[in-house]
């Protein structure tokens, strides 16, 4: 595999460093000193990294926008005596109808639960369904912290199911149980994700390097980067109260493994080249770092800057993901340009066994797959460019088939008990929503608020639940099922009606209102963050490529890749994967990942193309040479990055499945279609104008020559 970007004209051996020879002792000391420094860093980082999992927050407010009405409800609930309530719904049911013995057993179980947990308002009374097959007991627990809430849900479930007559089932649902099930699912994500990602990256590195040892060094380095990033993120949590969700931590892990391995592939490929030119590994490594360093810096800077733009989002989970992901990318860059080079130099040439690059040897010659691709572009550039654009446009139309907004009950790949309980209640109580809409209002206006709520279309009833600190919580039941269009319409009407109640200062929240606010906030965030990301990435590309047209082409190409990936998602999510909805944060997050990560490969291609042009090649030949020499390593990098994001699809959380699919497909499209054909064809057609308005666009083009057989993959 060939590397990217050199400071001297590509294809020529570098001159010796001005007659100076580096002392042998220094050659040995430098890598060992770097290794010792990283061992010291790890010793300090490991204890902090181990605490990040405990610092992750997955309560509802962690995923809500700061400015939303439903977030205000949660904040006001926390100020009530006992804090935010844990709302549970205990559902007893029997196919064919409950017997008198069933009802007595249910009442006994609820009495035992009330005796153990002292619910607000005492032991609840059962609410029978009209068909006689289900009985509902709403239970409100207060004064519990996060750990106590989890323990309470477990205990309530155990007590509810204890000693029931055969055929009688007990299920515990409601917002508190749903929150518990979400945290249980997220709790299983970290270990599963880490093991699966390590396995995928290890397999791909072994296949790429075909060496029994070499693959271990990038994998070890990625592991060090992960530990360091976790430690830094934990320090940010402690210093700035940064919100870190399990989703953010999971995505950071994938970013580190994907991007870090990409950086390793590019560096190792260039190092292999330099070992053929320099007798000592340290000299070869320093030349490799000087050669591909600018591209690596630009690549990581683009991704980090794109992620930092997420800080402008109102959605807490999205804005928290920005700095977390950026820390992961920067730690990856730091490790891959310091620790990995030190390990490679210490191991010497033999680490490449059995394909050892000998000093003075020539890489395997041959045109190669990417050379043939370039030849096809040179023969039919217009047809290839037009065909690629039409294909991406056609795929993008699939976005019209994307499912509607994801409901809470559909956010798991497997159905937990809380969702089963809510489904049972929806069937048993079609006339009344068992999951309340929560309203917070000033004490003095409670009678007016209750009257206004009960007169609102789509509302079955409203009643005060608890008070404190000048505020009262009011439980409002809609006539339509949870998260249905009817309930959403009732919430909108309720917000309009209560806003007109004098002195109420009312806020409307609850699970459905939270989902509505998330959807609205995500739409607003896209309008703000997407242009910001495009602007920041464009500026970085302009600074790197010294022009405006080439950056615009690269940016348009990766946006088209994202659109096509989202279109393919519309054709796959429902019909193939059976996903019932799209998380509202997915379009924004996949755009940031798709553009920031996808443009990396354009950077590697265009940077090498510019180096070839500066070295004296005509722009058209420079484009084909860049494709031929960078194709193998970038294809490997794209496969690794796509594979690491594909790991997210194996997890039981629908949001992570959707993010993994869209980003992985976008990366593959960018690697094998956009960069290979569309960008190369556009560059071929534009010629030197592709560098407009930079100095290369005004420099006379040298005469084109027949291309000589190119070096192969650098092995």
XYZ file of C-alpha atoms in Angstrom, residues 34-532:
499
model
C 8.396 7.905 23.937
C 7.304 4.508 25.224
C 8.263 5.411 28.803
C 6.267 8.633 28.559
C 3.170 6.762 27.387
C 3.519 4.201 30.174
C 3.481 7.082 32.663
C 0.429 8.594 30.945
C -1.379 5.247 31.074
C -0.620 4.832 34.766
C -2.424 8.117 35.420
C -5.225 7.513 32.907
C -6.380 4.004 33.810
C -7.960 4.912 37.192
C -9.850 7.827 35.626
C -10.960 5.836 32.586
C -12.461 3.172 34.831
C -14.792 5.731 36.383
C -16.315 7.010 33.145
C -18.987 4.310 33.013
C -20.283 5.379 36.439
C -20.361 9.012 35.274
C -22.541 8.286 32.244
C -26.100 9.586 32.458
C -29.010 7.967 30.705
C -31.957 9.516 32.522
C -34.558 11.222 30.361
C -33.230 14.737 30.921
C -29.838 13.692 29.510
C -31.448 13.313 26.092
C -33.754 16.337 26.258
C -33.175 19.827 24.845
C -32.447 22.471 27.468
C -35.073 24.871 26.157
C -37.972 22.399 25.853
C -41.203 22.578 27.845
C -40.867 18.927 28.824
C -37.369 19.550 30.202
C -38.777 22.326 32.377
C -41.314 19.855 33.767
C -38.519 17.468 34.778
C -36.596 20.289 36.455
C -39.676 21.419 38.380
C -40.430 17.841 39.431
C -36.939 17.555 40.869
C -37.707 20.556 43.087
C -40.836 18.932 44.552
C -40.653 17.071 47.892
C -39.145 13.718 47.064
C -37.747 14.983 43.781
C -38.686 13.599 40.395
C -41.286 10.866 40.810
C -40.794 7.280 39.661
C -44.077 6.452 37.920
C -44.855 2.732 37.627
C -47.850 0.880 36.223
C -48.458 -2.635 37.573
C -50.516 -4.671 35.131
C -52.211 -7.948 36.115
C -53.849 -9.885 33.298
C -55.191 -13.285 32.288
C -56.229 -14.454 28.854
C -59.962 -15.217 29.054
C -60.609 -12.828 31.960
C -59.550 -12.310 35.591
C -61.131 -14.449 38.299
C -62.050 -13.281 41.801
C -59.030 -15.169 43.089
C -56.860 -13.291 40.583
C -58.153 -9.935 41.826
C -57.549 -10.888 45.468
C -54.019 -12.057 44.640
C -53.314 -8.835 42.748
C -54.570 -6.723 45.641
C -52.396 -8.688 48.074
C -49.326 -8.222 45.889
C -49.928 -4.482 45.601
C -50.419 -4.221 49.374
C -47.079 -5.962 49.896
C -45.434 -3.543 47.446
C -46.987 -0.539 49.211
C -45.775 -1.828 52.557
C -42.237 -2.189 51.254
C -41.972 1.095 49.328
C -44.447 3.595 50.873
C -45.821 5.026 47.589
C -47.164 8.565 47.354
C -50.883 8.501 48.238
C -50.671 5.054 49.839
C -51.592 1.728 48.276
C -53.233 2.369 44.866
C -56.660 1.061 43.911
C -57.039 -1.213 40.935
C -58.555 0.033 37.673
C -60.299 -2.846 35.823
C -60.568 -2.955 32.048
C -63.982 -3.189 30.396
C -63.244 -6.635 28.999
C -62.392 -7.943 32.482
C -59.035 -9.361 31.444
C -56.714 -6.704 32.911
C -56.382 -4.687 36.105
C -54.098 -1.668 36.407
C -52.469 -0.310 39.585
C -50.652 3.046 39.116
C -47.810 3.452 41.612
C -45.814 6.613 42.347
C -42.548 6.420 44.292
C -40.691 9.553 45.405
C -37.414 10.459 47.056
C -35.308 7.959 45.087
C -31.961 8.590 43.485
C -30.908 6.780 40.301
C -29.574 3.661 42.031
C -32.577 3.484 44.369
C -34.955 3.780 41.403
C -33.331 0.791 39.712
C -33.487 -1.263 42.913
C -37.145 -0.264 43.434
C -38.179 -1.381 39.932
C -36.451 -4.729 40.419
C -38.135 -5.230 43.790
C -41.590 -4.177 42.570
C -41.345 -6.637 39.701
C -40.273 -9.432 42.024
C -43.047 -8.722 44.566
C -45.713 -8.349 41.871
C -44.940 -11.767 40.377
C -44.516 -13.610 43.682
C -46.945 -16.462 44.366
C -49.493 -15.636 41.637
C -52.112 -18.183 40.622
C -51.214 -20.156 37.508
C -52.138 -18.251 34.343
C -52.146 -14.819 36.008
C -49.321 -12.578 34.770
C -47.870 -9.434 36.320
C -45.948 -6.847 34.296
C -44.501 -3.537 35.441
C -44.467 -0.668 32.960
C -44.707 3.105 33.028
C -41.983 5.754 32.610
C -39.958 4.535 35.601
C -39.851 0.940 34.349
C -39.073 2.074 30.805
C -36.180 4.144 32.129
C -34.894 1.126 34.060
C -35.091 -1.117 30.987
C -33.279 1.486 28.895
C -30.447 1.680 31.399
C -30.226 -2.107 31.572
C -29.910 -2.289 27.806
C -27.353 0.513 27.718
C -25.440 -1.159 30.546
C -24.833 -4.173 28.338
C -23.585 -2.042 25.450
C -20.093 -1.067 26.616
C -18.574 -4.531 27.003
C -20.323 -5.944 23.934
C -19.254 -3.014 21.783
C -15.635 -3.142 22.921
C -15.255 -6.871 22.328
C -16.963 -6.792 18.945
C -14.986 -3.764 17.762
C -11.651 -5.251 18.830
C -12.476 -8.483 17.002
C -13.523 -6.720 13.796
C -10.482 -4.430 13.695
C -8.091 -7.293 14.503
C -9.454 -9.440 11.675
C -9.278 -6.605 9.156
C -5.719 -5.683 10.172
C -4.575 -9.287 9.850
C -6.114 -9.506 6.382
C -4.607 -6.160 5.384
C -1.050 -6.724 6.613
C -0.831 -10.508 6.202
C 1.628 -10.487 9.073
C 1.390 -12.430 12.348
C 2.781 -9.536 14.412
C 2.276 -6.175 12.686
C -1.488 -6.008 13.311
C -0.921 -6.071 17.077
C 0.821 -2.691 17.168
C -2.041 -0.580 15.711
C -4.539 -2.496 17.835
C -2.510 -1.912 20.989
C -2.185 1.773 20.110
C -5.930 2.115 19.550
C -6.490 0.567 22.976
C -4.173 3.139 24.563
C -6.002 5.938 22.755
C -9.325 4.623 24.075
C -8.132 4.575 27.677
C -6.668 8.075 27.389
C -9.830 9.461 25.782
C -11.998 7.938 28.504
C -9.787 9.518 31.152
C -9.925 12.949 29.504
C -13.705 12.764 29.094
C -14.119 11.791 32.750
C -11.973 14.780 33.726
C -14.222 17.032 31.591
C -17.296 15.602 33.328
C -15.833 16.453 36.713
C -14.602 19.896 35.689
C -17.488 21.147 33.543
C -20.411 18.837 34.425
C -20.413 17.598 30.834
C -23.357 15.335 29.971
C -22.030 12.001 28.704
C -24.622 9.427 27.706
C -23.953 5.774 26.966
C -24.662 6.548 23.321
C -21.940 9.223 23.311
C -19.447 6.899 24.986
C -20.282 4.117 22.514
C -19.865 6.373 19.490
C -16.558 7.658 20.884
C -15.262 4.088 21.101
C -16.231 3.432 17.485
C -14.653 6.702 16.352
C -11.378 5.902 18.108
C -11.148 2.406 16.659
C -12.249 3.461 13.186
C -10.346 6.725 12.773
C -7.344 5.573 14.809
C -6.940 2.459 12.688
C -7.255 4.593 9.551
C -4.423 6.838 10.734
C -2.349 3.747 11.506
C -2.942 2.286 8.045
C -1.830 5.492 6.365
C 1.240 5.917 8.549
C 2.368 2.284 8.260
C 1.948 2.367 4.483
C 4.131 5.451 4.204
C 6.653 4.009 6.674
C 6.920 0.900 4.506
C 7.806 3.135 1.530
C 10.446 5.014 3.481
C 12.083 1.817 4.772
C 13.024 1.055 1.160
C 14.775 4.438 0.947
C 16.449 4.679 4.374
C 18.692 2.131 6.107
C 17.565 2.918 9.653
C 13.933 2.613 10.823
C 14.023 5.858 12.842
C 15.075 7.904 9.809
C 12.375 6.216 7.738
C 9.763 6.925 10.385
C 10.678 10.600 10.687
C 10.367 10.970 6.918
C 7.043 9.142 6.991
C 5.720 11.465 9.689
C 6.863 14.535 7.787
C 5.301 13.194 4.611
C 1.841 12.158 5.774
C 1.660 14.398 8.842
C -0.114 17.336 7.120
C -2.814 15.058 5.732
C -3.311 13.372 9.103
C -3.524 16.734 10.867
C -6.024 18.051 8.344
C -8.053 14.846 8.530
C -8.284 14.744 12.320
C -8.795 18.503 12.482
C -11.731 18.260 10.091
C -13.424 15.524 12.118
C -12.769 17.225 15.462
C -13.979 20.609 14.185
C -17.127 19.048 12.742
C -17.871 17.343 16.039
C -17.238 20.507 18.048
C -19.955 22.170 15.950
C -22.426 19.917 17.772
C -21.967 22.140 20.820
C -24.322 24.554 19.072
C -27.126 21.949 19.250
C -29.884 22.393 21.823
C -30.316 18.634 22.194
C -28.300 17.628 25.271
C -27.204 14.246 23.932
C -26.038 15.724 20.613
C -24.210 18.667 22.178
C -22.531 16.358 24.706
C -21.428 14.001 21.933
C -19.490 16.804 20.212
C -16.631 17.283 22.690
C -16.634 13.580 23.617
C -16.100 12.542 19.996
C -13.525 15.289 19.411
C -11.506 14.092 22.411
C -11.525 10.580 20.962
C -10.281 11.784 17.563
C -7.498 13.948 19.004
C -6.322 11.191 21.345
C -6.232 8.832 18.362
C -4.097 11.261 16.382
C -1.707 11.833 19.276
C -1.189 8.117 19.940
C -0.869 7.177 16.261
C 1.795 9.815 15.624
C 3.864 9.155 18.765
C 3.351 5.765 20.427
C 2.731 3.727 17.261
C 5.844 5.134 15.495
C 7.931 4.355 18.579
C 6.685 0.759 18.685
C 7.309 0.284 14.961
C 10.844 1.652 15.182
C 11.647 -0.518 18.210
C 10.472 -3.638 16.367
C 12.466 -2.794 13.225
C 11.850 -4.108 9.726
C 11.104 -7.634 10.854
C 7.693 -6.564 12.160
C 6.563 -6.683 8.497
C 7.470 -10.380 8.144
C 6.954 -12.139 5.816
C 6.719 -9.074 3.487
C 9.807 -7.262 4.795
C 10.679 -4.057 2.866
C 14.448 -4.247 2.306
C 16.523 -1.085 2.002
C 17.098 -0.255 -1.668
C 14.432 -2.630 -2.923
C 11.680 -1.600 -5.280
C 7.979 -2.088 -4.528
C 6.066 -4.602 -6.556
C 5.296 -3.112 -9.957
C 1.968 -3.303 -11.691
C -0.948 -1.198 -12.677
C -3.291 -2.542 -10.031
C -7.024 -2.340 -9.565
C -7.086 1.403 -8.905
C -4.851 2.031 -11.882
C -7.414 0.298 -14.070
C -10.163 2.377 -12.463
C -8.237 5.526 -13.296
C -7.800 4.383 -16.885
C -11.555 3.891 -17.219
C -12.126 7.405 -15.867
C -9.712 8.880 -18.414
C -11.557 7.162 -21.270
C -15.130 8.132 -20.261
C -14.976 10.960 -17.711
C -18.286 12.607 -18.680
C -20.245 9.362 -18.653
C -18.748 8.279 -15.335
C -19.331 11.644 -13.663
C -22.903 11.920 -14.929
C -23.677 8.295 -14.086
C -22.307 8.645 -10.567
C -24.263 11.809 -9.872
C -27.485 10.270 -11.220
C -26.953 7.129 -9.132
C -26.418 9.105 -5.924
C -29.459 11.247 -6.693
C -31.624 8.191 -7.311
C -30.493 6.553 -4.076
C -31.227 9.764 -2.164
C -34.892 9.531 -3.168
C -35.183 6.556 -0.824
C -35.124 9.024 2.069
C -38.776 9.723 1.236
C -39.514 6.211 2.535
C -37.860 6.731 5.931
C -40.174 5.736 8.803
C -41.746 8.341 11.078
C -40.345 9.435 14.407
C -39.218 6.634 16.681
C -41.484 5.958 19.662
C -40.119 5.061 23.096
C -41.654 1.607 22.885
C -39.862 0.941 19.575
C -36.404 2.045 20.705
C -35.211 -1.510 21.519
C -34.384 -4.349 19.142
C -35.943 -6.750 21.673
C -39.154 -5.960 23.575
C -38.534 -5.406 27.335
C -41.166 -5.931 30.023
C -42.048 -2.237 30.290
C -42.969 -2.100 26.597
C -44.965 -5.341 26.847
C -46.906 -3.861 29.770
C -47.727 -0.680 27.831
C -48.854 -2.686 24.813
C -51.164 -4.700 27.070
C -52.612 -1.504 28.549
C -53.205 0.014 25.112
C -55.275 -3.030 24.151
C -57.096 -3.231 27.496
C -57.937 0.478 27.899
C -58.627 1.832 24.395
C -60.781 4.611 25.851
C -58.087 5.995 28.192
C -54.344 6.493 27.957
C -52.772 4.857 30.988
C -49.557 6.899 30.618
C -50.253 10.407 31.945
C -49.303 13.723 30.418
C -47.596 15.655 33.208
C -48.426 19.316 33.806
C -46.666 21.588 36.278
C -48.547 24.733 37.359
C -48.468 27.363 40.103
C -50.473 26.331 43.173
C -52.821 29.311 42.992
C -53.930 28.458 39.440
C -54.458 24.708 39.863
C -58.298 24.754 39.742
C -58.264 26.818 36.545
C -55.567 24.602 35.011
C -57.491 21.410 35.792
C -60.692 22.881 34.335
C -58.885 24.079 31.214
C -57.210 20.698 30.749
C -60.441 18.730 31.072
C -62.116 20.958 28.509
C -59.317 20.363 25.974
C -60.083 18.131 23.021
C -58.518 14.679 23.408
C -58.261 14.801 27.222
C -60.121 12.206 29.317
C -59.446 13.621 32.797
C -56.999 15.628 34.894
C -56.242 15.551 38.609
C -53.596 17.037 40.910
C -50.979 14.481 41.954
C -48.623 16.223 44.408
C -47.473 19.702 45.441
C -44.527 21.496 46.907
C -42.479 24.667 46.653
C -45.352 26.619 45.134
C -45.875 24.130 42.291
C -48.380 21.340 41.714
C -47.989 18.326 39.482
C -51.156 17.461 37.551
C -51.660 14.103 35.836
C -53.622 14.451 32.592
C -54.878 11.380 30.728
C -55.473 11.534 26.994
C -58.156 9.532 25.228
C -55.695 8.248 22.608
C -52.855 5.724 23.051
C -49.340 6.835 24.067
C -47.294 8.596 21.355
C -50.149 8.410 18.867
C -51.114 11.280 16.588
C -54.193 11.810 18.738
C -52.192 12.195 21.939
C -49.722 14.530 20.228
C -52.622 16.689 19.036
C -53.997 16.729 22.586
C -50.613 17.874 23.947
C -50.378 20.692 21.406
C -53.925 21.792 22.227
C -53.180 21.510 25.940
C -50.117 23.720 25.651
C -52.082 26.355 23.759
C -54.982 26.234 26.241
C -52.858 26.348 29.416
C -50.691 29.183 28.102
C -53.794 31.354 28.305
C -54.515 30.562 31.996
C -53.498 33.683 33.998
C -50.764 33.132 36.576
C -50.450 29.402 35.847
C -46.997 29.512 34.222
C -47.850 25.968 33.152
C -45.478 23.524 31.472
C -46.546 20.319 29.740
C -44.301 17.265 29.793
C -44.293 13.506 30.095
C -42.926 10.804 27.751
C -44.872 11.776 24.626
C -44.233 15.497 25.101
C -40.531 14.693 25.462
C -40.515 12.827 22.143
C -42.313 15.732 20.475
C -39.809 18.229 21.863
C -36.909 16.051 20.749
C -38.273 15.945 17.222
C -38.789 19.708 17.061
C -35.382 20.436 18.570
C -33.658 18.046 16.187
C -35.199 19.837 13.215
C -34.026 23.195 14.577
C -30.560 21.834 15.341
C -30.195 20.574 11.771
C -30.942 24.049 10.432
C -28.193 25.485 12.629
C -25.491 22.821 12.878
C -25.414 21.531 9.285
C -24.491 24.919 7.728
C -21.983 25.443 10.533
